[in-house]
XYZ file of C-alpha atoms in Angstrom:
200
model
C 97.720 50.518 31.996
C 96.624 49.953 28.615
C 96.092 46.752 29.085
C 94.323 46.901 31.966
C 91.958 49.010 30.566
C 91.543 46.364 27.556
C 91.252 43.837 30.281
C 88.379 45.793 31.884
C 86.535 46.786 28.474
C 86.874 42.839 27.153
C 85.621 41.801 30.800
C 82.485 44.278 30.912
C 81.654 43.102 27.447
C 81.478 39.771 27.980
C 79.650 40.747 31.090
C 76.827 42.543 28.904
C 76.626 39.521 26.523
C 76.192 36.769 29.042
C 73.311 39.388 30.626
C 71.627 40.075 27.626
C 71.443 35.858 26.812
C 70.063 35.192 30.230
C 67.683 37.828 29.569
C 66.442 36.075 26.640
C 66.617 32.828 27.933
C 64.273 34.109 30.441
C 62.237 35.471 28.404
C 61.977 32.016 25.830
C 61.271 30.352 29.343
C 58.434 32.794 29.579
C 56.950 32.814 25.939
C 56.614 28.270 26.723
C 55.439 28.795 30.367
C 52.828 31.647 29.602
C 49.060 30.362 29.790
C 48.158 30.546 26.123
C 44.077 30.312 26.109
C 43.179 27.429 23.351
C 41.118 27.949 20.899
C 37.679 26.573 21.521
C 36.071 24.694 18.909
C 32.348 26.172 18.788
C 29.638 23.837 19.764
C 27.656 22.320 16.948
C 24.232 24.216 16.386
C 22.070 22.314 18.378
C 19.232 20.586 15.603
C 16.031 19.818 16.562
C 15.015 16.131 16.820
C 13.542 14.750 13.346
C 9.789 14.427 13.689
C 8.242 11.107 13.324
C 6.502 9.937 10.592
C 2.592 10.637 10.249
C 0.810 7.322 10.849
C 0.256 5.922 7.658
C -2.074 3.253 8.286
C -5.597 2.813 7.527
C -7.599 5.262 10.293
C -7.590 2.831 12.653
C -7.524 2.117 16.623
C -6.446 -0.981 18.408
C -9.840 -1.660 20.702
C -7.681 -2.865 23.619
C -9.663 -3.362 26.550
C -12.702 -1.158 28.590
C -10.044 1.978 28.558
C -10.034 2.261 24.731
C -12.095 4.581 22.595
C -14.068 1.865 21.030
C -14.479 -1.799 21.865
C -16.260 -4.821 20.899
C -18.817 -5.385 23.530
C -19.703 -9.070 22.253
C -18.445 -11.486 19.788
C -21.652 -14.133 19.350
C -20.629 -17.741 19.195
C -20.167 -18.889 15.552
C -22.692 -21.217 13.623
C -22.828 -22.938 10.807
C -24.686 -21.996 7.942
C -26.501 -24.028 5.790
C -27.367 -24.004 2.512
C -30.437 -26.342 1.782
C -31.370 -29.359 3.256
C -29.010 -31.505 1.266
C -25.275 -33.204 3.327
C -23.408 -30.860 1.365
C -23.450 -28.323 -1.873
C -21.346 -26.743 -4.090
C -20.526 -22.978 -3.667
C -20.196 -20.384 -6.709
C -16.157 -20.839 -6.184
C -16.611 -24.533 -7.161
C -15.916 -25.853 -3.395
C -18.225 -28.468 -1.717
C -19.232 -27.358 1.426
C -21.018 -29.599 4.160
C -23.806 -28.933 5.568
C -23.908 -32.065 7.687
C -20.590 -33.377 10.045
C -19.293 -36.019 11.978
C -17.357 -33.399 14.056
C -17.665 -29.649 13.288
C -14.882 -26.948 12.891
C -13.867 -25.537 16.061
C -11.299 -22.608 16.976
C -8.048 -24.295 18.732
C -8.727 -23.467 22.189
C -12.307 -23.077 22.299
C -14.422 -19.788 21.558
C -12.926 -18.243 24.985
C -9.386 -18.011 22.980
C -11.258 -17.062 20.010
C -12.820 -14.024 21.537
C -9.853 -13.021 23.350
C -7.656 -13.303 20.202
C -10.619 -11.158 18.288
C -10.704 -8.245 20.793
C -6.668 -7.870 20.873
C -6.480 -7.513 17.381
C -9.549 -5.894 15.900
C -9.189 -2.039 15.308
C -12.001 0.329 15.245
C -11.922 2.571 12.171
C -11.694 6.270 13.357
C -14.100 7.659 10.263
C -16.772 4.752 11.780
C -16.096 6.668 15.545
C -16.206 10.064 14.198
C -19.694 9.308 12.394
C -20.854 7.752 15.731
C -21.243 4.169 14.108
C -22.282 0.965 15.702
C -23.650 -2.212 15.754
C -23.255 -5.836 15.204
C -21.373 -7.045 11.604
C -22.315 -10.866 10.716
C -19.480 -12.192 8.747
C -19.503 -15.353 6.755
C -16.578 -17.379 6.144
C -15.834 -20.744 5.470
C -13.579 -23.081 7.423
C -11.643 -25.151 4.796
C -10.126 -28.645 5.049
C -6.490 -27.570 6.568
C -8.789 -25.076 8.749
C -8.199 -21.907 6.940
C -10.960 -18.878 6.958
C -11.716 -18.489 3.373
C -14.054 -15.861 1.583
C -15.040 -14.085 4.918
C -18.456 -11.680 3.387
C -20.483 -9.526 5.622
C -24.145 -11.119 5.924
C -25.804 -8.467 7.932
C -24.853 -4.671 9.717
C -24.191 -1.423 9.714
C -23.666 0.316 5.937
C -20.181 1.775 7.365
C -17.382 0.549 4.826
C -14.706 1.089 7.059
C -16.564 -0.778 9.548
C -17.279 -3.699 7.140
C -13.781 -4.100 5.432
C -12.340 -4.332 9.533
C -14.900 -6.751 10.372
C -13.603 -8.683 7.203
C -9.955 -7.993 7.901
C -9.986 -9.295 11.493
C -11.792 -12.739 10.652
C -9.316 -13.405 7.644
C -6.670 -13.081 10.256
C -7.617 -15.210 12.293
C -5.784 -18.262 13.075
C -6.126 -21.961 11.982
C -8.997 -23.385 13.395
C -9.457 -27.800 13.356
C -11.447 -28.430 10.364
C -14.371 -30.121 10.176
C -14.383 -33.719 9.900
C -17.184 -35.940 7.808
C -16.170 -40.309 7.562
C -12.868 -39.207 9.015
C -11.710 -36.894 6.406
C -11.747 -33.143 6.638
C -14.224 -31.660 5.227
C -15.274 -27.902 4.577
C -17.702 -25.610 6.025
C -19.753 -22.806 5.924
C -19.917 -20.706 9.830
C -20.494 -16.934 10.809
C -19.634 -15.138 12.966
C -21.397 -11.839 15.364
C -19.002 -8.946 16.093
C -20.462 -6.099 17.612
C -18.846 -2.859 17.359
C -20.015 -0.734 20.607
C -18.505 2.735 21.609
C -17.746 3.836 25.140
């Protein structure tokens, strides 16, 4: 009888162990299967885009056809200038410059090209807008003997130094023209050139 009663006490033991570990197995089971919310990484503070850079530049526009703020209503053909009634003369730089030519400079392409290649890149200066300034700027320059522009000077216009020094700029710019030619070698010359600065 005692034993039995052993038998029974070592057999609802054992039955309260093995219950208690399947208990905690199921509750292990749980703690891996349970929805744990991640942690979410905040989002970045948003930053505002940098600003661009201020323009820099000289104040001016690109004149870029009849929609533009300013334009140049009429670039005159270009003539030569002469300095007295000699063939040719020297200049305060020390270069001889002909007056008289066999063939005579001439833009590569004609003065159509020329005039198209002035209006796309001459700018006109916003202080010259803002002060309502026009008119027509004569620029000298000469034409040398591998058809560079040289020493471009304002003859004639407006007394707008903005104006003036873009006049200047634009011609200086400009590219090669065929020099002038005197006994078959090149020779140089003295031309100018109208540009008149018009607003809309």
């Amino acid at each position: 009888m005692t034993k039995n009663i052993m038998t029974l006490i070592l057999v609802a033991f054992f039955a309260i162990s093995c219950g208690s570990s399947d208990s905690s197995d199921e509750e292990s089971d749980d703690m891996i299967n349970e929805d744990v919310p991640m942690e979410t990484m905040p989002d970045p503070p948003m930053t505002e885009e940098p600003l661009s850079e201020p323009h820099t530049e000289e104040d001016v526009d690109p004149m870029e056809g009849a929609d533009a703020d300013g334009s140049v209503a009429n670039v005159g053909d270009p003539q030569m200038m002469k300095n007295d009634g000699s063939d040719y003369y020297t200049n305060e730089d020390g270069m001889i410059i002909h007056n008289v030519m066999d063939v005579k400079p001439s833009y590569i392409g004609g003065e159509e090209e020329m005039d198209k290649w002035i209006a796309k890149n001459i700018s006109y200066p916003s202080s010259a807008r803002r002060d309502n300034v026009e008119g027509t700027m004569v620029v000298s320059f000469i034409i040398d003997k591998d058809g560079n522009i040289v020493n471009p000077e304002i003859e004639s216009g407006p007394e707008n130094e903005a104006l003036r020094e873009e006049a200047k700029r634009v011609i200086s710019e400009m590219p090669k023209w065929q020099a002038g030619m005197k006994n078959g070698d090149p020779v140089n010359a003295k031309y100018k050139l109208p540009i008149t600065f018009k607003l809309q």
